[in-house]
PDB file of C-alpha atoms in Angstrom:
ATOM      1  CA  MET A   1      80.610 144.807  35.347  1.00 44.00           C
ATOM      2  CA  SER A   2      79.421 143.949  38.824  1.00 45.00           C
ATOM      3  CA  GLN A   3      80.051 146.241  41.762  1.00 38.00           C
ATOM      4  CA  ASN A   4      82.523 143.703  43.199  1.00 49.00           C
ATOM      5  CA  GLU A   5      84.712 143.702  40.111  1.00 57.00           C
ATOM      6  CA  HIS A   6      86.042 146.991  38.846  1.00 80.00           C
ATOM      7  CA  PHE A   7      88.954 146.031  36.589  1.00 96.00           C
ATOM      8  CA  SER A   8      88.567 144.064  33.388  1.00 97.00           C
ATOM      9  CA  TYR A   9      90.643 143.292  30.341  1.00 98.00           C
ATOM     10  CA  PRO A  10      89.096 142.304  26.977  1.00 98.00           C
ATOM     11  CA  ILE A  11      90.323 139.267  25.060  1.00 98.00           C
ATOM     12  CA  ARG A  12      89.042 138.026  21.689  1.00 98.00           C
ATOM     13  CA  VAL A  13      89.012 134.249  21.212  1.00 98.00           C
ATOM     14  CA  ARG A  14      91.359 133.242  18.382  1.00 98.00           C
ATOM     15  CA  TYR A  15      91.114 130.208  16.129  1.00 98.00           C
ATOM     16  CA  SER A  16      94.149 128.539  17.725  1.00 98.00           C
ATOM     17  CA  GLU A  17      92.381 128.572  21.116  1.00 98.00           C
ATOM     18  CA  ILE A  18      89.409 126.417  20.163  1.00 98.00           C
ATOM     19  CA  ASP A  19      89.313 122.634  20.219  1.00 97.00           C
ATOM     20  CA  GLY A  20      87.544 119.920  18.229  1.00 95.00           C
ATOM     21  CA  GLN A  21      84.262 120.842  19.901  1.00 96.00           C
ATOM     22  CA  LYS A  22      84.658 124.387  18.539  1.00 96.00           C
ATOM     23  CA  ILE A  23      84.852 125.880  22.038  1.00 98.00           C
ATOM     24  CA  VAL A  24      87.793 127.375  23.919  1.00 98.00           C
ATOM     25  CA  PHE A  25      90.090 124.597  25.121  1.00 98.00           C
ATOM     26  CA  ASN A  26      90.037 124.723  28.937  1.00 96.00           C
ATOM     27  CA  ALA A  27      93.771 125.430  29.435  1.00 96.00           C
ATOM     28  CA  HIS A  28      93.450 128.742  27.581  1.00 98.00           C
ATOM     29  CA  TYR A  29      91.325 130.189  30.374  1.00 98.00           C
ATOM     30  CA  SER A  30      94.388 130.109  32.631  1.00 97.00           C
ATOM     31  CA  THR A  31      96.254 132.125  30.014  1.00 98.00           C
ATOM     32  CA  TYR A  32      93.394 134.640  29.835  1.00 98.00           C
ATOM     33  CA  ILE A  33      93.516 134.982  33.627  1.00 98.00           C
ATOM     34  CA  ASP A  34      97.292 135.430  33.578  1.00 97.00           C
ATOM     35  CA  ILE A  35      97.038 138.162  30.931  1.00 97.00           C
ATOM     36  CA  ALA A  36      94.318 139.983  32.882  1.00 97.00           C
ATOM     37  CA  THR A  37      96.330 139.712  36.111  1.00 96.00           C
ATOM     38  CA  THR A  38      99.380 141.266  34.451  1.00 94.00           C
ATOM     39  CA  GLU A  39      97.251 144.073  33.047  1.00 95.00           C
ATOM     40  CA  TYR A  40      95.638 144.569  36.467  1.00 96.00           C
ATOM     41  CA  PHE A  41      99.071 145.085  38.046  1.00 95.00           C
ATOM     42  CA  ARG A  42     100.102 147.360  35.180  1.00 93.00           C
ATOM     43  CA  HIS A  43      96.950 149.397  35.840  1.00 94.00           C
ATOM     44  CA  VAL A  44      97.454 149.583  39.621  1.00 94.00           C
ATOM     45  CA  LEU A  45     101.265 149.853  39.748  1.00 92.00           C
ATOM     46  CA  GLY A  46     101.944 151.600  36.450  1.00 89.00           C
ATOM     47  CA  ASP A  47     104.789 150.771  34.122  1.00 86.00           C
ATOM     48  CA  ARG A  48     107.136 149.799  36.952  1.00 87.00           C
ATOM     49  CA  LEU A  49     105.979 146.169  37.082  1.00 83.00           C
ATOM     50  CA  GLN A  50     108.984 144.807  35.169  1.00 85.00           C
ATOM     51  CA  GLN A  51     111.376 147.000  37.155  1.00 88.00           C
ATOM     52  CA  LEU A  52     109.959 145.666  40.432  1.00 89.00           C
ATOM     53  CA  ALA A  53     110.599 142.110  39.185  1.00 85.00           C
ATOM     54  CA  ASP A  54     114.098 143.022  37.978  1.00 85.00           C
ATOM     55  CA  ASP A  55     114.829 144.579  41.384  1.00 89.00           C
ATOM     56  CA  HIS A  56     113.663 141.337  43.056  1.00 85.00           C
ATOM     57  CA  SER A  57     111.165 143.225  45.218  1.00 91.00           C
ATOM     58  CA  PHE A  58     107.827 142.189  43.681  1.00 94.00           C
ATOM     59  CA  ASP A  59     107.721 139.169  41.403  1.00 93.00           C
ATOM     60  CA  PRO A  60     104.558 137.134  42.036  1.00 95.00           C
ATOM     61  CA  VAL A  61     104.221 133.514  40.952  1.00 95.00           C
ATOM     62  CA  LEU A  62     101.181 131.270  40.786  1.00 96.00           C
ATOM     63  CA  ARG A  63     100.660 129.011  43.784  1.00 97.00           C
ATOM     64  CA  LYS A  64      97.134 127.794  43.155  1.00 98.00           C
ATOM     65  CA  ILE A  65      94.330 128.281  40.657  1.00 98.00           C
ATOM     66  CA  THR A  66      90.808 126.913  40.844  1.00 98.00           C
ATOM     67  CA  LEU A  67      88.589 127.215  37.775  1.00 98.00           C
ATOM     68  CA  GLU A  68      84.852 126.701  37.613  1.00 98.00           C
ATOM     69  CA  PHE A  69      83.550 126.303  34.063  1.00 98.00           C
ATOM     70  CA  ILE A  70      79.976 127.453  33.602  1.00 98.00           C
ATOM     71  CA  LYS A  71      79.539 128.081  29.850  1.00 98.00           C
ATOM     72  CA  PRO A  72      81.960 127.744  26.943  1.00 98.00           C
ATOM     73  CA  ALA A  73      83.425 130.576  24.922  1.00 98.00           C
ATOM     74  CA  LYS A  74      83.575 130.267  21.149  1.00 98.00           C
ATOM     75  CA  LEU A  75      85.641 131.526  18.247  1.00 98.00           C
ATOM     76  CA  ASP A  76      85.650 135.315  17.894  1.00 98.00           C
ATOM     77  CA  ASP A  77      83.831 135.931  21.201  1.00 98.00           C
ATOM     78  CA  VAL A  78      85.029 139.040  22.987  1.00 98.00           C
ATOM     79  CA  LEU A  79      85.527 138.131  26.628  1.00 98.00           C
ATOM     80  CA  ASP A  80      85.907 140.490  29.561  1.00 98.00           C
ATOM     81  CA  VAL A  81      88.257 139.031  32.154  1.00 98.00           C
ATOM     82  CA  PHE A  82      87.551 140.699  35.494  1.00 97.00           C
ATOM     83  CA  CYS A  83      90.244 140.712  38.142  1.00 97.00           C
ATOM     84  CA  ARG A  84      90.361 141.831  41.747  1.00 96.00           C
ATOM     85  CA  VAL A  85      92.652 141.263  44.719  1.00 96.00           C
ATOM     86  CA  THR A  86      90.472 139.980  47.551  1.00 95.00           C
ATOM     87  CA  LYS A  87      93.023 139.290  50.281  1.00 96.00           C
ATOM     88  CA  LEU A  88      96.548 140.457  51.065  1.00 96.00           C
ATOM     89  CA  GLY A  89      98.855 138.455  53.274  1.00 96.00           C
ATOM     90  CA  LYS A  90     102.486 138.951  54.244  1.00 97.00           C
ATOM     91  CA  SER A  91     103.967 137.274  51.173  1.00 98.00           C
ATOM     92  CA  SER A  92     100.905 136.111  49.267  1.00 98.00           C
ATOM     93  CA  PHE A  93      97.622 137.436  47.975  1.00 97.00           C
ATOM     94  CA  GLU A  94      94.377 136.060  46.622  1.00 97.00           C
ATOM     95  CA  LEU A  95      92.615 137.157  43.470  1.00 97.00           C
ATOM     96  CA  SER A  96      89.126 136.578  42.165  1.00 97.00           C
ATOM     97  CA  HIS A  97      88.459 136.423  38.436  1.00 98.00           C
ATOM     98  CA  THR A  98      85.349 136.127  36.339  1.00 98.00           C
ATOM     99  CA  ILE A  99      85.230 135.711  32.598  1.00 98.00           C
ATOM    100  CA  MET A 100      82.162 137.194  30.964  1.00 98.00           C
ATOM    101  CA  ARG A 101      80.718 137.337  27.456  1.00 98.00           C
ATOM    102  CA  ASN A 102      78.480 140.391  27.562  1.00 97.00           C
ATOM    103  CA  ASP A 103      76.265 139.620  30.583  1.00 95.00           C
ATOM    104  CA  GLU A 104      76.910 135.857  30.558  1.00 98.00           C
ATOM    105  CA  LEU A 105      79.153 134.379  33.223  1.00 98.00           C
ATOM    106  CA  LEU A 106      81.426 131.776  31.609  1.00 98.00           C
ATOM    107  CA  VAL A 107      84.172 131.042  34.143  1.00 98.00           C
ATOM    108  CA  LYS A 108      84.939 131.832  37.778  1.00 98.00           C
ATOM    109  CA  ALA A 109      88.443 131.490  39.173  1.00 98.00           C
ATOM    110  CA  GLU A 110      90.188 131.846  42.503  1.00 98.00           C
ATOM    111  CA  VAL A 111      93.939 132.404  42.387  1.00 98.00           C
ATOM    112  CA  ILE A 112      96.673 132.494  45.019  1.00 98.00           C
ATOM    113  CA  GLN A 113      99.986 134.104  44.134  1.00 98.00           C
ATOM    114  CA  VAL A 114     103.163 134.377  46.179  1.00 98.00           C
ATOM    115  CA  ASN A 115     105.788 137.103  45.986  1.00 97.00           C
ATOM    116  CA  TYR A 116     108.827 135.093  44.905  1.00 96.00           C
ATOM    117  CA  ASP A 117     112.485 135.856  45.460  1.00 93.00           C
ATOM    118  CA  MET A 118     114.473 134.375  42.570  1.00 89.00           C
ATOM    119  CA  LYS A 119     117.747 134.643  44.475  1.00 89.00           C
ATOM    120  CA  SER A 120     116.663 132.547  47.459  1.00 91.00           C
ATOM    121  CA  GLY A 121     114.025 130.494  45.648  1.00 93.00           C
ATOM    122  CA  LYS A 122     111.555 131.273  48.456  1.00 95.00           C
ATOM    123  CA  ALA A 123     108.615 133.492  49.223  1.00 97.00           C
ATOM    124  CA  GLN A 124     109.379 137.022  50.368  1.00 97.00           C
ATOM    125  CA  LEU A 125     107.361 139.805  51.967  1.00 97.00           C
ATOM    126  CA  ILE A 126     105.261 141.980  49.707  1.00 97.00           C
ATOM    127  CA  PRO A 127     106.729 145.511  49.908  1.00 96.00           C
ATOM    128  CA  GLN A 128     104.554 147.914  51.877  1.00 96.00           C
ATOM    129  CA  GLN A 129     104.317 150.328  48.920  1.00 94.00           C
ATOM    130  CA  ILE A 130     102.789 147.532  46.821  1.00 95.00           C
ATOM    131  CA  LYS A 131     100.378 146.558  49.581  1.00 96.00           C
ATOM    132  CA  ASP A 132      99.384 150.202  49.972  1.00 95.00           C
ATOM    133  CA  ALA A 133      98.750 150.594  46.228  1.00 94.00           C
ATOM    134  CA  LEU A 134      96.663 147.402  46.084  1.00 95.00           C
ATOM    135  CA  SER A 135      94.767 148.296  49.268  1.00 94.00           C
ATOM    136  CA  HIS A 136      94.036 151.766  47.967  1.00 93.00           C
ATOM    137  CA  PHE A 137      92.814 150.443  44.622  1.00 94.00           C
ATOM    138  CA  GLU A 138      90.737 147.668  46.181  1.00 92.00           C
ATOM    139  CA  LYS A 139      89.982 149.399  49.490  1.00 87.00           C
ATOM    140  CA  LEU A 140      91.045 146.153  51.182  1.00 70.00           C
ATOM    141  CA  ILE A 141      91.349 145.410  54.838  1.00 60.00           C
ATOM    142  CA  GLU A 142      94.309 143.089  55.414  1.00 55.00           C
ATOM    143  CA  HIS A 143      93.493 139.763  57.023  1.00 49.00           C
TER     144      HIS A 143
END
């Protein structure tokens, strides 16, 4: 784990995730990133993640994802999906992800998520308590 990335979640590649070339089909990397992001928030915010969504106070949705494929993963590989919040805005935040197999970098990703209000169908402010928890965990300076 590099010094810039201090949260990771392990995922083992399953047979249903490989393609005819016997490597992970590219769309599955987005799923791996989504799983790691959820586990990141569970780690930082505790078990209240679903309650925050149910209360309509913190319910992030994907706005943008950029993937850079470097090396393929294969069946039964154990991948470490690293996740870190790199920027906090008023209603959105940016995350950086790397997917590693041991010391090999396989994928890099940049993600933007927006705190979504299901009632209005629009972005809403990230609650200060959430920003404080993320800032404390990441030691971020808001931009």
